[in-house]
mmCIF file of C-alpha atoms and ligand atoms in Angstrom:
data_model
loop_
_atom_site.group_PDB
_atom_site.id
_atom_site.type_symbol
_atom_site.label_atom_id
_atom_site.label_comp_id
_atom_site.label_asym_id
_atom_site.label_seq_id
_atom_site.Cartn_x
_atom_site.Cartn_y
_atom_site.Cartn_z
ATOM 1 C CA MET D 1 23.447 44.256 3.786
ATOM 2 C CA LYS D 2 20.409 43.970 1.164
ATOM 3 C CA VAL D 3 16.486 43.977 1.532
ATOM 4 C CA THR D 4 14.877 40.321 1.130
ATOM 5 C CA LYS D 5 11.249 40.252 1.764
ATOM 6 C CA LEU D 6 8.231 42.876 2.130
ATOM 7 C CA THR D 7 5.724 41.101 4.186
ATOM 8 C CA THR D 8 2.109 43.160 5.204
ATOM 9 C CA TYR D 9 0.203 42.375 8.126
ATOM 10 C CA ARG D 10 -3.462 44.347 7.478
ATOM 11 C CA LEU D 11 -4.955 44.041 11.513
ATOM 12 C CA PRO D 12 -7.555 45.412 13.932
ATOM 13 C CA PRO D 13 -8.827 47.759 14.188
ATOM 14 C CA ARG D 14 -7.904 49.537 11.509
ATOM 15 C CA TRP D 15 -4.127 49.561 10.392
ATOM 16 C CA MET D 16 -1.686 47.651 8.443
ATOM 17 C CA PHE D 17 2.416 46.873 9.497
ATOM 18 C CA LEU D 18 4.862 46.283 7.241
ATOM 19 C CA LYS D 19 8.066 43.759 8.015
ATOM 20 C CA ILE D 20 10.813 44.675 5.831
ATOM 21 C CA GLU D 21 13.591 41.876 6.342
ATOM 22 C CA THR D 22 17.212 41.587 5.030
ATOM 23 C CA ASP D 23 20.239 39.226 4.487
ATOM 24 C CA GLU D 24 21.777 40.027 7.367
ATOM 25 C CA GLY D 25 18.882 38.593 9.659
ATOM 26 C CA ILE D 26 17.881 42.447 10.732
ATOM 27 C CA VAL D 27 14.105 43.486 10.398
ATOM 28 C CA GLY D 28 12.425 46.818 10.422
ATOM 29 C CA TRP D 29 8.976 47.508 10.803
ATOM 30 C CA GLY D 30 6.343 50.223 9.227
ATOM 31 C CA GLU D 31 3.277 51.454 9.202
ATOM 32 C CA PRO D 32 2.216 52.147 5.754
ATOM 33 C CA VAL D 33 -1.704 52.852 5.613
ATOM 34 C CA ILE D 34 -4.720 55.168 4.934
ATOM 35 C CA GLU D 35 -7.469 54.142 7.556
ATOM 36 C CA GLY D 36 -10.483 52.464 5.212
ATOM 37 C CA ARG D 37 -8.247 52.145 2.408
ATOM 38 C CA ALA D 38 -5.670 49.357 3.870
ATOM 39 C CA LYS D 39 -6.200 47.430 0.650
ATOM 40 C CA SER D 40 -5.038 50.020 -1.619
ATOM 41 C CA VAL D 41 -2.117 50.857 0.305
ATOM 42 C CA GLU D 42 -1.498 47.528 0.657
ATOM 43 C CA ALA D 43 -1.062 47.026 -3.408
ATOM 44 C CA ALA D 44 1.307 49.889 -3.233
ATOM 45 C CA VAL D 45 3.567 48.962 -0.939
ATOM 46 C CA HIS D 46 4.113 46.006 -2.912
ATOM 47 C CA GLU D 47 4.458 47.542 -6.110
ATOM 48 C CA LEU D 48 7.274 50.196 -4.474
ATOM 49 C CA GLY D 49 8.448 47.392 -3.404
ATOM 50 C CA GLU D 50 10.284 45.905 -6.330
ATOM 51 C CA TYR D 51 12.305 49.286 -6.245
ATOM 52 C CA VAL D 52 13.804 47.993 -2.495
ATOM 53 C CA ILE D 53 13.992 44.183 -2.727
ATOM 54 C CA GLY D 54 17.875 44.034 -3.343
ATOM 55 C CA LYS D 55 18.729 47.427 -2.186
ATOM 56 C CA ASP D 56 20.976 48.629 0.904
ATOM 57 C CA PRO D 57 18.313 49.625 2.972
ATOM 58 C CA ALA D 58 20.855 51.935 4.626
ATOM 59 C CA ARG D 59 20.400 54.132 1.670
ATOM 60 C CA ILE D 60 17.391 56.001 2.601
ATOM 61 C CA ASN D 61 17.376 59.074 1.078
ATOM 62 C CA ASP D 62 17.710 57.368 -2.129
ATOM 63 C CA ILE D 63 15.114 55.048 -1.888
ATOM 64 C CA TRP D 64 12.837 57.576 -0.929
ATOM 65 C CA GLN D 65 13.758 59.593 -4.140
ATOM 66 C CA THR D 66 13.761 56.860 -6.214
ATOM 67 C CA LEU D 67 9.702 55.488 -4.773
ATOM 68 C CA TYR D 68 8.615 58.958 -5.261
ATOM 69 C CA ARG D 69 10.334 59.960 -8.670
ATOM 70 C CA ALA D 70 11.001 56.884 -10.293
ATOM 71 C CA GLY D 71 6.917 56.272 -11.201
ATOM 72 C CA PHE D 72 6.709 59.329 -12.575
ATOM 73 C CA TYR D 73 3.175 60.119 -11.311
ATOM 74 C CA ARG D 74 3.478 61.116 -7.069
ATOM 75 C CA GLY D 75 1.958 62.326 -4.391
ATOM 76 C CA GLY D 76 -1.388 61.345 -2.783
ATOM 77 C CA PRO D 77 -2.730 59.435 0.011
ATOM 78 C CA ILE D 78 -1.781 56.082 -1.168
ATOM 79 C CA LEU D 79 1.360 56.240 -2.181
ATOM 80 C CA MET D 80 2.608 58.765 -0.342
ATOM 81 C CA SER D 81 1.439 56.362 2.845
ATOM 82 C CA ALA D 82 3.062 53.000 1.052
ATOM 83 C CA ILE D 83 6.527 55.079 0.704
ATOM 84 C CA ALA D 84 5.530 55.984 4.490
ATOM 85 C CA GLY D 85 5.470 52.907 6.292
ATOM 86 C CA ILE D 86 8.993 51.563 3.831
ATOM 87 C CA ASP D 87 10.807 54.651 5.008
ATOM 88 C CA GLN D 88 9.885 54.209 8.887
ATOM 89 C CA ALA D 89 10.935 50.124 8.291
ATOM 90 C CA LEU D 90 14.156 51.514 6.969
ATOM 91 C CA TRP D 91 14.840 53.754 9.522
ATOM 92 C CA ASP D 92 14.288 50.730 12.183
ATOM 93 C CA ILE D 93 16.607 48.696 9.924
ATOM 94 C CA LYS D 94 18.958 51.774 10.385
ATOM 95 C CA GLY D 95 19.032 52.571 14.038
ATOM 96 C CA LYS D 96 19.249 48.352 14.511
ATOM 97 C CA ALA D 97 22.577 47.752 12.601
ATOM 98 C CA LEU D 98 24.240 50.870 14.198
ATOM 99 C CA GLY D 99 23.299 49.776 17.648
ATOM 100 C CA VAL D 100 21.016 53.730 18.673
ATOM 101 C CA PRO D 101 17.971 55.154 18.857
ATOM 102 C CA VAL D 102 16.021 56.783 15.593
ATOM 103 C CA TYR D 103 16.036 60.400 17.127
ATOM 104 C CA GLN D 104 20.375 59.843 17.556
ATOM 105 C CA LEU D 105 20.769 59.333 13.613
ATOM 106 C CA LEU D 106 18.333 62.641 13.047
ATOM 107 C CA GLY D 107 20.198 64.740 15.366
ATOM 108 C CA GLY D 108 20.016 63.559 18.746
ATOM 109 C CA LEU D 109 17.417 65.170 21.719
ATOM 110 C CA VAL D 110 15.966 68.693 21.795
ATOM 111 C CA ARG D 111 13.800 68.239 24.473
ATOM 112 C CA ASP D 112 13.164 65.561 27.055
ATOM 113 C CA ARG D 113 10.038 64.851 27.202
ATOM 114 C CA ILE D 114 6.757 65.858 25.003
ATOM 115 C CA LYS D 115 3.470 66.486 26.026
ATOM 116 C CA ALA D 116 0.869 64.108 24.444
ATOM 117 C CA TYR D 117 -3.244 64.709 24.283
ATOM 118 C CA SER D 118 -5.949 62.482 23.803
ATOM 119 C CA TRP D 119 -9.349 62.502 21.678
ATOM 120 C CA VAL D 120 -12.611 62.551 23.863
ATOM 121 C CA GLY D 121 -15.118 60.794 21.945
ATOM 122 C CA GLY D 122 -19.083 61.720 22.259
ATOM 123 C CA ASP D 123 -21.036 64.484 21.105
ATOM 124 C CA ARG D 124 -23.200 65.148 24.207
ATOM 125 C CA PRO D 125 -21.627 68.016 26.992
ATOM 126 C CA ALA D 126 -21.953 64.973 29.769
ATOM 127 C CA ASP D 127 -19.926 62.487 27.879
ATOM 128 C CA VAL D 128 -17.074 64.675 26.888
ATOM 129 C CA ILE D 129 -16.622 66.295 30.153
ATOM 130 C CA ASP D 130 -17.293 62.664 31.484
ATOM 131 C CA GLY D 131 -14.407 61.495 29.301
ATOM 132 C CA MET D 132 -11.691 63.882 30.535
ATOM 133 C CA LYS D 133 -12.430 63.822 33.806
ATOM 134 C CA LYS D 134 -11.104 59.876 33.798
ATOM 135 C CA LEU D 135 -8.351 61.059 31.470
ATOM 136 C CA ALA D 136 -7.287 64.030 33.953
ATOM 137 C CA ALA D 137 -7.016 61.399 36.463
ATOM 138 C CA ILE D 138 -4.338 59.557 35.145
ATOM 139 C CA GLY D 139 -2.729 62.951 34.078
ATOM 140 C CA PHE D 140 -3.707 64.212 30.751
ATOM 141 C CA ASP D 141 -4.409 67.925 30.817
ATOM 142 C CA THR D 142 -4.886 68.452 27.295
ATOM 143 C CA PHE D 143 -7.614 67.037 24.727
ATOM 144 C CA LYS D 144 -9.167 66.924 21.445
ATOM 145 C CA LEU D 145 -13.004 66.672 20.829
ATOM 146 C CA ASN D 146 -14.981 66.871 17.665
ATOM 147 C CA GLY D 147 -15.884 70.354 17.024
ATOM 148 C CA CYS D 148 -19.607 69.868 16.117
ATOM 149 C CA GLU D 149 -21.507 66.881 14.444
ATOM 150 C CA GLU D 150 -22.063 67.094 10.636
ATOM 151 C CA MET D 151 -22.761 71.016 9.624
ATOM 152 C CA GLY D 152 -24.227 71.594 6.525
ATOM 153 C CA LEU D 153 -23.098 74.330 3.579
ATOM 154 C CA LEU D 154 -25.111 76.737 5.297
ATOM 155 C CA ASP D 155 -26.871 75.381 8.854
ATOM 156 C CA ASN D 156 -28.980 76.556 11.452
ATOM 157 C CA SER D 157 -28.271 78.438 14.654
ATOM 158 C CA ARG D 158 -29.594 75.314 16.916
ATOM 159 C CA LYS D 159 -26.276 73.136 15.430
ATOM 160 C CA VAL D 160 -23.894 76.402 16.195
ATOM 161 C CA ASP D 161 -25.583 76.373 19.223
ATOM 162 C CA ALA D 162 -25.030 72.748 20.079
ATOM 163 C CA ALA D 163 -21.279 73.103 19.197
ATOM 164 C CA VAL D 164 -20.716 76.355 21.281
ATOM 165 C CA ALA D 165 -22.624 74.318 24.119
ATOM 166 C CA VAL D 166 -19.906 71.693 24.304
ATOM 167 C CA ALA D 167 -16.879 73.876 24.580
ATOM 168 C CA ALA D 168 -19.016 76.470 26.913
ATOM 169 C CA GLN D 169 -19.766 73.494 29.605
ATOM 170 C CA VAL D 170 -16.594 72.171 29.479
ATOM 171 C CA ARG D 171 -15.296 75.458 30.415
ATOM 172 C CA GLU D 172 -17.826 75.375 33.374
ATOM 173 C CA ALA D 173 -16.718 71.852 34.369
ATOM 174 C CA MET D 174 -13.052 71.680 34.251
ATOM 175 C CA GLY D 175 -12.057 75.388 33.582
ATOM 176 C CA TYR D 176 -8.178 76.657 32.770
ATOM 177 C CA ASP D 177 -6.595 74.174 34.278
ATOM 178 C CA ILE D 178 -7.139 72.099 30.895
ATOM 179 C CA GLU D 179 -6.617 73.026 27.034
ATOM 180 C CA PHE D 180 -9.373 71.265 24.435
ATOM 181 C CA GLY D 181 -8.486 71.369 20.636
ATOM 182 C CA LEU D 182 -11.468 70.901 18.505
ATOM 183 C CA ASP D 183 -11.019 69.221 15.740
ATOM 184 C CA PHE D 184 -13.913 70.349 13.061
ATOM 185 C CA HIS D 185 -12.498 66.997 11.083
ATOM 186 C CA GLY D 186 -13.461 68.378 7.258
ATOM 187 C CA ARG D 187 -17.189 68.814 8.235
ATOM 188 C CA VAL D 188 -17.464 72.291 8.503
ATOM 189 C CA ASN D 189 -17.330 74.594 4.896
ATOM 190 C CA ALA D 190 -16.011 78.563 4.798
ATOM 191 C CA PRO D 191 -19.519 80.107 5.327
ATOM 192 C CA MET D 192 -20.269 78.339 8.351
ATOM 193 C CA ALA D 193 -16.748 78.249 9.739
ATOM 194 C CA LYS D 194 -16.366 81.811 10.194
ATOM 195 C CA VAL D 195 -19.671 81.675 12.063
ATOM 196 C CA LEU D 196 -18.518 78.748 14.479
ATOM 197 C CA ILE D 197 -15.114 79.890 14.632
ATOM 198 C CA LYS D 198 -16.376 83.473 16.394
ATOM 199 C CA GLU D 199 -18.809 81.640 18.569
ATOM 200 C CA LEU D 200 -16.003 79.701 20.007
ATOM 201 C CA GLU D 201 -13.640 82.131 20.592
ATOM 202 C CA PRO D 202 -14.409 83.267 24.198
ATOM 203 C CA TYR D 203 -14.152 79.575 25.573
ATOM 204 C CA ARG D 204 -10.329 80.015 23.924
ATOM 205 C CA PRO D 205 -9.970 76.193 22.692
ATOM 206 C CA LEU D 206 -6.317 75.430 22.103
ATOM 207 C CA PHE D 207 -6.430 75.167 18.485
ATOM 208 C CA ILE D 208 -9.338 74.574 15.708
ATOM 209 C CA GLU D 209 -8.261 71.774 13.623
ATOM 210 C CA GLU D 210 -9.061 71.312 9.798
ATOM 211 C CA PRO D 211 -11.580 74.527 10.251
ATOM 212 C CA VAL D 212 -12.502 73.341 6.321
ATOM 213 C CA LEU D 213 -10.749 70.928 4.435
ATOM 214 C CA ALA D 214 -7.272 71.042 3.281
ATOM 215 C CA GLU D 215 -8.407 71.147 -0.345
ATOM 216 C CA GLN D 216 -9.915 74.765 0.834
ATOM 217 C CA ALA D 217 -6.229 75.780 2.729
ATOM 218 C CA GLU D 218 -6.395 79.201 0.758
ATOM 219 C CA TYR D 219 -9.387 80.235 2.972
ATOM 220 C CA TYR D 220 -7.023 79.407 6.486
ATOM 221 C CA PRO D 221 -5.133 83.029 5.980
ATOM 222 C CA ARG D 222 -9.201 84.356 5.846
ATOM 223 C CA LEU D 223 -9.730 82.665 8.751
ATOM 224 C CA ALA D 224 -7.086 83.084 10.898
ATOM 225 C CA ALA D 225 -7.413 87.106 10.111
ATOM 226 C CA GLN D 226 -10.635 86.897 12.003
ATOM 227 C CA THR D 227 -9.976 85.257 14.998
ATOM 228 C CA SER D 228 -7.252 84.843 17.338
ATOM 229 C CA ILE D 229 -7.755 80.676 17.809
ATOM 230 C CA PRO D 230 -4.508 79.002 16.605
ATOM 231 C CA ILE D 231 -5.300 76.692 13.208
ATOM 232 C CA ALA D 232 -4.247 73.404 12.803
ATOM 233 C CA ALA D 233 -4.030 71.252 9.975
ATOM 234 C CA GLY D 234 -2.115 68.699 8.027
ATOM 235 C CA GLU D 235 -3.465 64.984 8.101
ATOM 236 C CA ARG D 236 -4.723 65.033 4.667
ATOM 237 C CA MET D 237 -1.442 66.874 3.204
ATOM 238 C CA PHE D 238 0.616 64.290 1.608
ATOM 239 C CA SER D 239 4.505 66.020 1.575
ATOM 240 C CA ARG D 240 6.310 69.009 1.729
ATOM 241 C CA PHE D 241 4.951 69.824 -1.593
ATOM 242 C CA ASP D 242 1.335 70.355 -0.251
ATOM 243 C CA PHE D 243 2.555 72.216 3.082
ATOM 244 C CA LYS D 244 4.971 74.511 1.155
ATOM 245 C CA ARG D 245 1.430 76.583 -0.649
ATOM 246 C CA VAL D 246 -0.412 76.526 2.886
ATOM 247 C CA LEU D 247 2.817 77.311 4.759
ATOM 248 C CA ALA D 248 3.449 80.259 2.002
ATOM 249 C CA ASN D 249 -0.173 81.381 1.857
ATOM 250 C CA GLY D 250 -0.198 81.657 6.292
ATOM 251 C CA GLY D 251 -2.550 81.209 8.248
ATOM 252 C CA LEU D 252 -1.492 77.837 9.744
ATOM 253 C CA SER D 253 -0.285 77.801 13.184
ATOM 254 C CA ILE D 254 -0.294 74.381 13.885
ATOM 255 C CA ALA D 255 1.058 71.722 11.277
ATOM 256 C CA GLN D 256 -0.319 67.733 11.519
ATOM 257 C CA PRO D 257 1.834 65.943 9.230
ATOM 258 C CA ASP D 258 1.074 62.319 9.504
ATOM 259 C CA LEU D 259 3.813 59.863 9.580
ATOM 260 C CA SER D 260 2.221 57.377 8.395
ATOM 261 C CA HIS D 261 0.769 59.415 5.261
ATOM 262 C CA ALA D 262 3.109 61.799 4.505
ATOM 263 C CA GLY D 263 6.411 59.673 3.153
ATOM 264 C CA GLY D 264 7.259 59.158 6.529
ATOM 265 C CA ILE D 265 10.471 60.280 8.842
ATOM 266 C CA THR D 266 12.640 61.592 6.014
ATOM 267 C CA GLU D 267 9.888 63.635 4.650
ATOM 268 C CA CYS D 268 8.180 64.990 8.324
ATOM 269 C CA MET D 269 11.738 66.010 8.928
ATOM 270 C CA LYS D 270 11.586 68.012 6.192
ATOM 271 C CA ILE D 271 7.898 69.204 6.758
ATOM 272 C CA ALA D 272 8.543 70.467 10.760
ATOM 273 C CA SER D 273 11.781 72.454 9.304
ATOM 274 C CA MET D 274 10.080 74.519 6.849
ATOM 275 C CA ALA D 275 7.047 74.621 9.340
ATOM 276 C CA GLU D 276 10.111 75.961 11.648
ATOM 277 C CA ALA D 277 11.310 78.523 9.456
ATOM 278 C CA TYR D 278 7.462 80.082 9.045
ATOM 279 C CA ASP D 279 7.067 79.881 12.995
ATOM 280 C CA VAL D 280 4.714 77.155 13.060
ATOM 281 C CA THR D 281 4.844 74.415 15.269
ATOM 282 C CA LEU D 282 4.791 70.719 14.576
ATOM 283 C CA ALA D 283 1.769 68.168 16.429
ATOM 284 C CA PRO D 284 2.003 65.449 14.191
ATOM 285 C CA HIS D 285 -0.964 63.310 13.664
ATOM 286 C CA CYS D 286 -1.023 60.011 14.932
ATOM 287 C CA PRO D 287 -4.697 57.843 15.626
ATOM 288 C CA LEU D 288 -2.645 55.005 14.248
ATOM 289 C CA GLY D 289 -0.738 52.031 15.942
ATOM 290 C CA PRO D 290 2.546 51.625 17.820
ATOM 291 C CA ILE D 291 4.824 52.004 14.884
ATOM 292 C CA ALA D 292 3.520 55.159 13.571
ATOM 293 C CA LEU D 293 3.575 56.910 17.186
ATOM 294 C CA ALA D 294 6.996 55.487 17.566
ATOM 295 C CA SER D 295 8.084 57.780 14.620
ATOM 296 C CA CYS D 296 6.095 60.627 15.131
ATOM 297 C CA LEU D 297 8.143 60.149 18.613
ATOM 298 C CA HIS D 298 11.254 60.332 17.119
ATOM 299 C CA VAL D 299 10.697 63.310 14.857
ATOM 300 C CA ASP D 300 9.479 65.472 18.400
ATOM 301 C CA PHE D 301 12.632 64.869 20.065
ATOM 302 C CA ALA D 302 14.379 65.968 17.114
ATOM 303 C CA SER D 303 12.437 68.744 16.338
ATOM 304 C CA TYR D 304 12.422 72.251 18.236
ATOM 305 C CA ASN D 305 8.942 73.094 17.482
ATOM 306 C CA ALA D 306 7.153 69.840 18.094
ATOM 307 C CA VAL D 307 4.846 70.959 20.739
ATOM 308 C CA LEU D 308 2.668 68.409 20.872
ATOM 309 C CA GLN D 309 1.613 64.849 20.024
ATOM 310 C CA GLU D 310 -1.526 62.856 19.279
ATOM 311 C CA GLN D 311 -1.984 59.182 20.229
ATOM 312 C CA SER D 312 -4.714 57.003 19.793
ATOM 313 C CA MET D 313 -5.144 55.226 23.220
ATOM 314 C CA GLY D 314 -8.759 54.921 24.002
ATOM 315 C CA ILE D 315 -9.249 56.587 20.857
ATOM 316 C CA HIS D 316 -13.818 56.090 20.139
ATOM 317 C CA TYR D 317 -13.071 54.414 16.613
ATOM 318 C CA ASN D 318 -10.370 52.025 17.329
ATOM 319 C CA LYS D 319 -12.358 49.447 18.063
ATOM 320 C CA GLY D 320 -10.694 45.469 18.135
ATOM 321 C CA ALA D 321 -7.175 46.724 19.112
ATOM 322 C CA GLU D 322 -5.862 49.098 21.630
ATOM 323 C CA LEU D 323 -2.684 51.092 21.096
ATOM 324 C CA LEU D 324 -0.004 48.822 22.782
ATOM 325 C CA ASP D 325 -1.463 45.650 22.045
ATOM 326 C CA TYR D 326 0.994 43.949 19.547
ATOM 327 C CA VAL D 327 3.851 45.786 21.557
ATOM 328 C CA VAL D 328 5.967 43.477 23.544
ATOM 329 C CA ASN D 329 7.971 46.317 25.319
ATOM 330 C CA LYS D 330 5.142 48.374 26.473
ATOM 331 C CA GLU D 331 6.823 49.969 28.899
ATOM 332 C CA ASP D 332 8.647 52.069 26.919
ATOM 333 C CA PHE D 333 5.251 53.794 25.960
ATOM 334 C CA THR D 334 4.504 54.734 29.560
ATOM 335 C CA MET D 335 3.269 58.373 30.176
ATOM 336 C CA ASN D 336 4.141 60.573 33.069
ATOM 337 C CA ASP D 337 1.600 63.465 33.961
ATOM 338 C CA GLY D 338 0.308 63.356 30.183
ATOM 339 C CA TYR D 339 4.462 63.438 28.699
ATOM 340 C CA PHE D 340 5.887 60.594 26.444
ATOM 341 C CA TYR D 341 9.376 59.988 26.926
ATOM 342 C CA PRO D 342 12.320 58.985 24.501
ATOM 343 C CA LEU D 343 12.315 55.715 22.831
ATOM 344 C CA ASN D 344 15.743 54.314 23.900
ATOM 345 C CA LYS D 345 16.051 50.837 22.450
ATOM 346 C CA PRO D 346 18.002 50.836 18.585
ATOM 347 C CA GLY D 347 15.687 51.424 15.956
ATOM 348 C CA LEU D 348 12.370 52.956 16.514
ATOM 349 C CA GLY D 349 12.339 50.628 19.597
ATOM 350 C CA VAL D 350 9.139 49.126 19.268
ATOM 351 C CA GLU D 351 9.163 45.303 19.857
ATOM 352 C CA ILE D 352 6.896 43.793 17.867
ATOM 353 C CA ASN D 353 4.599 40.919 19.077
ATOM 354 C CA GLU D 354 4.708 39.172 15.397
ATOM 355 C CA GLU D 355 2.792 35.866 16.353
ATOM 356 C CA LEU D 356 0.025 37.793 17.765
ATOM 357 C CA VAL D 357 0.769 40.366 14.647
ATOM 358 C CA ILE D 358 0.422 37.199 12.557
ATOM 359 C CA GLU D 359 -2.815 35.358 14.221
ATOM 360 C CA ARG D 360 -4.516 38.445 14.114
ATOM 361 C CA SER D 361 -4.362 39.025 10.566
ATOM 362 C CA LYS D 362 -6.007 36.392 9.582
ATOM 363 C CA ASN D 363 -9.380 37.490 8.054
ATOM 364 C CA THR D 364 -9.248 40.870 9.456
ATOM 365 C CA ALA D 365 -11.979 42.814 8.589
ATOM 366 C CA ASP D 366 -11.991 46.162 6.517
ATOM 367 C CA TRP D 367 -12.578 48.934 8.500
ATOM 368 C CA ARG D 368 -14.551 52.022 6.350
ATOM 369 C CA ASN D 369 -15.435 55.378 7.826
ATOM 370 C CA PRO D 370 -19.412 56.216 8.469
ATOM 371 C CA VAL D 371 -21.030 57.008 5.688
ATOM 372 C CA TRP D 372 -23.389 60.227 6.796
ATOM 373 C CA ARG D 373 -25.984 62.162 4.952
ATOM 374 C CA TYR D 374 -27.828 65.200 5.345
ATOM 375 C CA PRO D 375 -31.622 65.500 5.978
ATOM 376 C CA ASP D 376 -31.798 66.119 2.259
ATOM 377 C CA GLY D 377 -30.197 62.789 1.684
ATOM 378 C CA SER D 378 -27.107 64.471 0.134
ATOM 379 C CA VAL D 379 -23.772 63.307 1.415
ATOM 380 C CA ALA D 380 -22.439 64.589 4.212
ATOM 381 C CA GLU D 381 -18.634 64.880 5.599
ATOM 382 C CA TRP D 382 -17.463 62.704 8.352
HETATM 383 MG MG1 MG U 1 -8.183 65.272 12.775
#
């Protein structure tokens, strides 16, 4: 079998799908994207496609290593997201060619179901609690919310109190029947992270995500030394080489590689194994579409240390399309009591509504994240 063609579709809300065709008629789908820089990743996919066309798609390891190493320069969000989408599509092709779901090719099921969590948008406590109650009614008991709004490098106690009020009121309204993680989203720098984590600790959040940016990961062990709240990070780490130093330095309790940013299934299985060796759990980052989610689930079902799966149903920044809009076999993604179950169709197990993908990809608007400013006019992290 040989790869014959790569086609990309940029789609609402802020996604990109990749279709890889072969001379035997088997087609694989991947989801290579960096939210807000889809066109840059698209260009990279087509440049890297030169190394893939004409090759045997079964040789995933060789293609991956070629894409990573043969360009001399490597790593980073654009190149690793392009590789991720190609890698996902190749696993999809392999599974379809062999007639088995991808998790079988990864060694088979290590669990029967995986717990999912749901984002709750809104910065006011009442909105958060309202969102949680609706999601709890359909079976979710684990949530993630923003830990704070924009936070200055050195900010005032009113900002800290506002952040703490959300956690306090969530606990008051929902008790300990639910769990919630708090995503600092890279908005917080080391000086305020110390303060915030201390104040939030009494409300026992399940984890604090990106307490500081991954580029400041040397603070993770220092912050972990001051708190019992597990620290999560990984959506802005793009390979096992990025994770290596963070894992070795300690401080991380939950690794959150993104299957569409960190080299795909091939690389994230390795990241998962590295994390397991450090007693670090796995909770793949996934605010993206159905192919990314399916890829995550296959890794979760084959990785002992996987504990939670993010998913984007109803997520506040996906406007214009929902997780399963482009999926034919929606029923395979049905959650029960907040758990996902194995996808049992050959390959990734996602049947794409290609007609709709083609239609919706026409004149797709470019998504950009908001640009925030501090009161003094300097740029703030979103
Ligand atoms: Mg995050």
